PDB file of C-alpha atoms in Angstrom:
ATOM      1  CA  MET G   1     -21.689  -1.563  -5.426  1.00 95.00           C
ATOM      2  CA  ARG G   2     -20.777   1.010  -2.557  1.00 97.00           C
ATOM      3  CA  ILE G   3     -19.025  -1.436   0.356  1.00 98.00           C
ATOM      4  CA  GLY G   4     -18.306   0.004   4.051  1.00 98.00           C
ATOM      5  CA  ILE G   5     -15.207  -1.597   5.921  1.00 97.00           C
ATOM      6  CA  PHE G   6     -15.857  -0.654   9.721  1.00 96.00           C
ATOM      7  CA  GLY G   7     -13.107  -1.779  11.452  1.00 90.00           C
ATOM      8  CA  GLY G   8     -12.304  -2.261  14.805  1.00 89.00           C
ATOM      9  CA  SER G   9     -11.206  -4.289  17.803  1.00 91.00           C
ATOM     10  CA  PHE G  10     -15.064  -4.485  19.026  1.00 94.00           C
ATOM     11  CA  ASP G  11     -13.676  -4.819  22.666  1.00 95.00           C
ATOM     12  CA  PRO G  12     -17.103  -5.356  22.756  1.00 96.00           C
ATOM     13  CA  ILE G  13     -19.251  -4.054  20.158  1.00 96.00           C
ATOM     14  CA  HIS G  14     -21.922  -1.725  21.813  1.00 95.00           C
ATOM     15  CA  LEU G  15     -24.528   0.624  20.574  1.00 94.00           C
ATOM     16  CA  GLY G  16     -22.580   3.463  19.077  1.00 91.00           C
ATOM     17  CA  HIS G  17     -20.549   1.313  16.869  1.00 93.00           C
ATOM     18  CA  LEU G  18     -23.972   0.235  15.218  1.00 95.00           C
ATOM     19  CA  LEU G  19     -25.033   3.780  15.206  1.00 93.00           C
ATOM     20  CA  ALA G  20     -22.356   4.705  13.471  1.00 92.00           C
ATOM     21  CA  ALA G  21     -22.393   2.002  10.780  1.00 95.00           C
ATOM     22  CA  SER G  22     -25.758   2.763  10.448  1.00 96.00           C
ATOM     23  CA  GLU G  23     -25.253   6.528   9.871  1.00 94.00           C
ATOM     24  CA  ALA G  24     -22.113   6.087   7.515  1.00 95.00           C
ATOM     25  CA  ALA G  25     -24.690   3.558   5.576  1.00 97.00           C
ATOM     26  CA  SER G  26     -27.179   6.612   5.093  1.00 96.00           C
ATOM     27  CA  ALA G  27     -24.797   9.004   4.731  1.00 95.00           C
ATOM     28  CA  LEU G  28     -22.456   7.394   2.211  1.00 96.00           C
ATOM     29  CA  GLY G  29     -25.379   5.447   0.601  1.00 97.00           C
ATOM     30  CA  LEU G  30     -23.662   1.987   1.622  1.00 98.00           C
ATOM     31  CA  GLU G  31     -25.272  -1.270   0.274  1.00 97.00           C
ATOM     32  CA  ARG G  32     -23.418  -3.152   2.829  1.00 97.00           C
ATOM     33  CA  VAL G  33     -21.162  -2.980   5.947  1.00 98.00           C
ATOM     34  CA  LEU G  34     -18.838  -4.976   6.364  1.00 98.00           C
ATOM     35  CA  PHE G  35     -17.727  -5.315  10.246  1.00 97.00           C
ATOM     36  CA  VAL G  36     -14.145  -6.514  10.475  1.00 96.00           C
ATOM     37  CA  THR G  37     -13.031  -7.761  14.032  1.00 94.00           C
ATOM     38  CA  ALA G  38      -9.368  -7.357  14.400  1.00 91.00           C
ATOM     39  CA  ALA G  39      -7.702 -10.094  15.480  1.00 89.00           C
ATOM     40  CA  ARG G  40      -4.055  -8.940  16.339  1.00 86.00           C
ATOM     41  CA  PRO G  41      -4.603  -5.087  16.352  1.00 82.00           C
ATOM     42  CA  PRO G  42      -0.627  -3.762  16.508  1.00 78.00           C
ATOM     43  CA  HIS G  43      -1.717  -0.737  18.454  1.00 76.00           C
ATOM     44  CA  LYS G  44      -3.809  -2.264  21.269  1.00 81.00           C
ATOM     45  CA  THR G  45      -4.272  -5.773  22.825  1.00 87.00           C
ATOM     46  CA  PRO G  46      -7.655  -6.559  23.301  1.00 88.00           C
ATOM     47  CA  VAL G  47      -8.880  -8.388  26.515  1.00 91.00           C
ATOM     48  CA  ALA G  48     -11.079 -11.076  24.862  1.00 94.00           C
ATOM     49  CA  PRO G  49     -10.541 -13.047  22.504  1.00 94.00           C
ATOM     50  CA  ALA G  50     -10.854 -12.361  18.843  1.00 93.00           C
ATOM     51  CA  GLU G  51     -13.148 -15.077  17.955  1.00 96.00           C
ATOM     52  CA  ALA G  52     -15.463 -14.321  20.879  1.00 96.00           C
ATOM     53  CA  ARG G  53     -15.125 -10.799  19.539  1.00 96.00           C
ATOM     54  CA  HIS G  54     -16.288 -11.739  16.443  1.00 97.00           C
ATOM     55  CA  GLU G  55     -19.090 -13.878  17.663  1.00 98.00           C
ATOM     56  CA  MET G  56     -20.397 -10.550  19.855  1.00 97.00           C
ATOM     57  CA  VAL G  57     -20.324  -9.005  16.375  1.00 98.00           C
ATOM     58  CA  VAL G  58     -22.339 -11.888  14.625  1.00 98.00           C
ATOM     59  CA  LEU G  59     -25.120 -11.207  17.311  1.00 98.00           C
ATOM     60  CA  ALA G  60     -24.531  -7.480  16.820  1.00 98.00           C
ATOM     61  CA  THR G  61     -25.318  -7.192  13.494  1.00 98.00           C
ATOM     62  CA  ALA G  62     -27.808  -9.964  12.492  1.00 97.00           C
ATOM     63  CA  GLN G  63     -30.918  -7.604  13.025  1.00 94.00           C
ATOM     64  CA  ASP G  64     -29.581  -5.328  10.326  1.00 97.00           C
ATOM     65  CA  PRO G  65     -29.606  -6.896   6.621  1.00 97.00           C
ATOM     66  CA  ARG G  66     -27.196  -3.817   5.646  1.00 97.00           C
ATOM     67  CA  PHE G  67     -25.225  -5.536   8.268  1.00 98.00           C
ATOM     68  CA  GLU G  68     -22.713  -8.096   7.893  1.00 97.00           C
ATOM     69  CA  ALA G  69     -19.816  -9.372  10.076  1.00 98.00           C
ATOM     70  CA  SER G  70     -16.609 -10.243   7.855  1.00 96.00           C
ATOM     71  CA  ARG G  71     -13.856 -12.794   8.757  1.00 94.00           C
ATOM     72  CA  LEU G  72     -11.466 -10.738   6.726  1.00 92.00           C
ATOM     73  CA  GLU G  73      -8.880 -10.410   9.078  1.00 91.00           C
ATOM     74  CA  LEU G  74      -9.331 -13.694  11.639  1.00 92.00           C
ATOM     75  CA  ASP G  75      -8.454 -15.779   9.201  1.00 90.00           C
ATOM     76  CA  ARG G  76      -5.439 -14.445   7.867  1.00 87.00           C
ATOM     77  CA  PRO G  77      -2.321 -14.459  10.115  1.00 83.00           C
ATOM     78  CA  GLY G  78      -0.231 -11.695  11.193  1.00 82.00           C
ATOM     79  CA  PRO G  79      -1.429  -8.313  12.590  1.00 82.00           C
ATOM     80  CA  SER G  80      -4.491  -6.906  11.495  1.00 80.00           C
ATOM     81  CA  TYR G  81      -2.920  -4.175   9.146  1.00 86.00           C
ATOM     82  CA  THR G  82      -5.435  -2.060   8.008  1.00 90.00           C
ATOM     83  CA  VAL G  83      -3.555  -1.648   4.311  1.00 92.00           C
ATOM     84  CA  ASP G  84      -4.091  -5.330   4.428  1.00 92.00           C
ATOM     85  CA  THR G  85      -7.435  -5.805   5.261  1.00 93.00           C
ATOM     86  CA  LEU G  86      -8.502  -2.869   2.387  1.00 95.00           C
ATOM     87  CA  ALA G  87      -6.384  -4.619   0.031  1.00 94.00           C
ATOM     88  CA  GLU G  88      -8.178  -7.840   0.162  1.00 94.00           C
ATOM     89  CA  ALA G  89     -11.677  -6.648   0.634  1.00 95.00           C
ATOM     90  CA  ARG G  90     -10.598  -4.970  -2.899  1.00 95.00           C
ATOM     91  CA  ARG G  91      -9.625  -8.071  -4.041  1.00 95.00           C
ATOM     92  CA  ARG G  92     -12.690  -9.908  -2.936  1.00 95.00           C
ATOM     93  CA  HIS G  93     -14.676  -6.932  -4.409  1.00 95.00           C
ATOM     94  CA  PRO G  94     -12.601  -5.250  -7.534  1.00 95.00           C
ATOM     95  CA  ALA G  95     -15.852  -3.445  -8.756  1.00 95.00           C
ATOM     96  CA  ALA G  96     -16.727  -2.316  -5.837  1.00 96.00           C
ATOM     97  CA  GLU G  97     -16.410   1.562  -4.189  1.00 96.00           C
ATOM     98  CA  LEU G  98     -15.473   0.946  -0.936  1.00 97.00           C
ATOM     99  CA  PHE G  99     -15.488   3.026   1.828  1.00 96.00           C
ATOM    100  CA  PHE G 100     -13.130   2.511   5.010  1.00 94.00           C
ATOM    101  CA  ILE G 101     -15.118   3.713   8.440  1.00 94.00           C
ATOM    102  CA  THR G 102     -13.755   4.359  11.744  1.00 85.00           C
ATOM    103  CA  GLY G 103     -13.647   6.348  14.738  1.00 80.00           C
ATOM    104  CA  ALA G 104     -12.231  10.097  14.389  1.00 74.00           C
ATOM    105  CA  ASP G 105     -10.083   9.178  17.839  1.00 71.00           C
ATOM    106  CA  ALA G 106      -8.446   6.337  15.957  1.00 74.00           C
ATOM    107  CA  TYR G 107      -7.404   8.776  12.485  1.00 72.00           C
ATOM    108  CA  ASN G 108      -5.675  10.874  15.501  1.00 70.00           C
ATOM    109  CA  ASP G 109      -2.733   8.362  15.042  1.00 73.00           C
ATOM    110  CA  ALA G 110      -3.132   7.054  11.178  1.00 73.00           C
ATOM    111  CA  ASP G 111       0.173   8.612  10.267  1.00 73.00           C
ATOM    112  CA  SER G 112       1.825   5.474  12.420  1.00 78.00           C
ATOM    113  CA  TRP G 113      -0.177   2.922  10.440  1.00 80.00           C
ATOM    114  CA  HIS G 114       1.601  -0.057   8.438  1.00 85.00           C
ATOM    115  CA  GLN G 115       1.924   1.584   4.986  1.00 81.00           C
ATOM    116  CA  ALA G 116      -0.314   4.648   5.979  1.00 78.00           C
ATOM    117  CA  GLU G 117      -0.012   6.035   2.402  1.00 82.00           C
ATOM    118  CA  ARG G 118      -1.933   3.525   0.397  1.00 83.00           C
ATOM    119  CA  LEU G 119      -4.769   3.712   2.330  1.00 87.00           C
ATOM    120  CA  ASP G 120      -6.708   5.972   0.526  1.00 84.00           C
ATOM    121  CA  ASP G 121      -5.208   4.185  -2.953  1.00 88.00           C
ATOM    122  CA  LEU G 122      -7.780   1.301  -1.118  1.00 92.00           C
ATOM    123  CA  ALA G 123     -10.547   3.094  -0.299  1.00 92.00           C
ATOM    124  CA  HIS G 124     -12.331   5.874   0.359  1.00 92.00           C
ATOM    125  CA  LEU G 125     -11.306   7.118   4.100  1.00 90.00           C
ATOM    126  CA  VAL G 126     -14.025   7.775   6.843  1.00 90.00           C
ATOM    127  CA  ALA G 127     -13.666   9.104   9.815  1.00 87.00           C
ATOM    128  CA  VAL G 128     -17.014   9.436  12.545  1.00 87.00           C
ATOM    129  CA  THR G 129     -16.851  11.545  15.124  1.00 83.00           C
ATOM    130  CA  ARG G 130     -18.282  11.116  18.696  1.00 67.00           C
ATOM    131  CA  PRO G 131     -19.042  13.375  21.359  1.00 64.00           C
ATOM    132  CA  GLY G 132     -15.648  14.059  23.361  1.00 67.00           C
ATOM    133  CA  HIS G 133     -13.083  13.453  20.522  1.00 66.00           C
ATOM    134  CA  THR G 134     -12.146  16.149  18.252  1.00 66.00           C
ATOM    135  CA  PRO G 135     -10.855  14.966  15.737  1.00 68.00           C
ATOM    136  CA  GLN G 136      -6.997  15.774  15.269  1.00 71.00           C
ATOM    137  CA  ILE G 137      -6.402  14.115  11.728  1.00 72.00           C
ATOM    138  CA  HIS G 138      -2.989  13.993  11.102  1.00 70.00           C
ATOM    139  CA  PRO G 139      -1.493  16.653   7.978  1.00 74.00           C
ATOM    140  CA  PHE G 140      -0.873  13.761   5.797  1.00 73.00           C
ATOM    141  CA  PHE G 141      -4.767  12.492   6.215  1.00 73.00           C
ATOM    142  CA  GLN G 142      -5.938  15.838   5.806  1.00 72.00           C
ATOM    143  CA  GLY G 143      -8.282  16.272   2.237  1.00 74.00           C
ATOM    144  CA  ARG G 144      -8.171  12.626   2.026  1.00 76.00           C
ATOM    145  CA  THR G 145     -10.530  12.247   4.863  1.00 82.00           C
ATOM    146  CA  ARG G 146     -14.232  12.786   5.070  1.00 85.00           C
ATOM    147  CA  LEU G 147     -15.266  13.505   8.266  1.00 84.00           C
ATOM    148  CA  LEU G 148     -18.998  12.050   9.659  1.00 86.00           C
ATOM    149  CA  GLU G 149     -20.885  13.575  11.948  1.00 83.00           C
ATOM    150  CA  ILE G 150     -23.177  11.475  13.952  1.00 83.00           C
ATOM    151  CA  PRO G 151     -25.657  11.546  17.164  1.00 78.00           C
ATOM    152  CA  GLY G 152     -24.355  11.762  20.642  1.00 72.00           C
ATOM    153  CA  TYR G 153     -24.298   8.702  21.754  1.00 73.00           C
ATOM    154  CA  ASP G 154     -21.295   8.570  24.427  1.00 77.00           C
ATOM    155  CA  VAL G 155     -20.323   5.047  25.149  1.00 86.00           C
ATOM    156  CA  SER G 156     -16.966   3.414  24.489  1.00 88.00           C
ATOM    157  CA  SER G 157     -15.928   0.013  24.626  1.00 92.00           C
ATOM    158  CA  SER G 158     -13.276   0.893  27.526  1.00 92.00           C
ATOM    159  CA  GLU G 159     -16.335   2.294  29.847  1.00 94.00           C
ATOM    160  CA  ILE G 160     -18.612  -1.116  29.353  1.00 95.00           C
ATOM    161  CA  ARG G 161     -15.430  -3.295  30.273  1.00 95.00           C
ATOM    162  CA  ARG G 162     -14.774  -0.913  33.634  1.00 95.00           C
ATOM    163  CA  ARG G 163     -18.805  -1.007  34.163  1.00 94.00           C
ATOM    164  CA  LEU G 164     -18.384  -4.887  33.906  1.00 94.00           C
ATOM    165  CA  ARG G 165     -15.602  -5.499  36.523  1.00 93.00           C
ATOM    166  CA  GLU G 166     -17.472  -3.361  39.090  1.00 94.00           C
ATOM    167  CA  GLY G 167     -20.498  -5.466  38.186  1.00 91.00           C
ATOM    168  CA  ARG G 168     -22.395  -2.651  36.986  1.00 94.00           C
ATOM    169  CA  SER G 169     -25.155  -2.827  34.819  1.00 94.00           C
ATOM    170  CA  VAL G 170     -24.246  -2.275  30.784  1.00 94.00           C
ATOM    171  CA  ARG G 171     -28.019  -2.382  29.587  1.00 94.00           C
ATOM    172  CA  TYR G 172     -28.666   0.075  26.881  1.00 94.00           C
ATOM    173  CA  LEU G 173     -25.225   0.673  26.497  1.00 95.00           C
ATOM    174  CA  LEU G 174     -25.134  -2.404  24.196  1.00 95.00           C
ATOM    175  CA  PRO G 175     -27.094  -4.696  22.085  1.00 96.00           C
ATOM    176  CA  LEU G 176     -29.008  -7.393  24.310  1.00 96.00           C
ATOM    177  CA  GLU G 177     -27.835 -10.219  22.587  1.00 96.00           C
ATOM    178  CA  VAL G 178     -24.598  -9.215  23.138  1.00 97.00           C
ATOM    179  CA  GLU G 179     -25.119  -8.448  26.584  1.00 95.00           C
ATOM    180  CA  VAL G 180     -26.761 -11.551  27.461  1.00 95.00           C
ATOM    181  CA  PHE G 181     -23.275 -13.595  25.870  1.00 96.00           C
ATOM    182  CA  LEU G 182     -20.868 -11.620  27.981  1.00 95.00           C
ATOM    183  CA  GLY G 183     -23.247 -12.826  31.155  1.00 91.00           C
ATOM    184  CA  LYS G 184     -22.831 -16.266  29.929  1.00 94.00           C
ATOM    185  CA  HIS G 185     -19.021 -15.800  29.429  1.00 93.00           C
ATOM    186  CA  GLY G 186     -17.812 -13.688  31.782  1.00 89.00           C
ATOM    187  CA  PHE G 187     -15.365 -11.447  29.944  1.00 90.00           C
ATOM    188  CA  TYR G 188     -14.160  -8.369  31.684  1.00 90.00           C
ATOM    189  CA  ARG G 189     -15.211  -9.180  35.302  1.00 83.00           C
ATOM    190  CA  VAL G 190     -12.634  -9.661  37.409  1.00 69.00           C
ATOM    191  CA  ASP G 191     -13.430 -13.010  39.460  1.00 55.00           C
TER     192      ASP G 191
END
C-alpha cells in the first residue's frame, strides 16, 4: 500500500491543500492520503486551536474516499515534529510505502527540522510547488526530495485569515463546510 502523509497546520485548510493532495495521490499512485493536523508546530503558532483545525480537516476531506483526517499528532504530547509523526506512521503501517507531502515553501527550512537527517529513512519526501513559491530546497535535501508541480491555485491560509479579519468573502477558497464552520465559530475574525 502507498500512503501519503500530508502534514500541515491547516489554519485553515483550503482548496489548495485538497488540490495538492489529489494531485499527489494521482501522480504517486497513493491509495490513501492522511491529512495530519500539526498539534503544536515548532516553527509557527497557529491561530485556531488544534481541535478546531482538525475538525475543519475532517469536514474538508469527508467527500474524497482517498482522504483521511488523521490524529497522529493530536493524540501525543510534545511538539509536532515531523520525524516523530513519520516514525509513528511507520509503526502503524509497517508494510506501506510512505510519502511525506508538504508545500515546497516548507522545505525551504527543512534543514532546521528536528532530526531532519532521519526523514528520508522513514518516507519519500515530496514537495508540492505552488504559484509564487520557487522552492529553495536546502542542499541536504537536494536529490532526496521529489518536486511535484500542481496546477496553479494561488490561495493560502494566511490570505484566508486576512480576508476574514477584514470581513471579506472566502467563498470558493475553501470547502463550503469549512466556510460554514468558520462562520459559526468566528475563528480569525476580529471582534
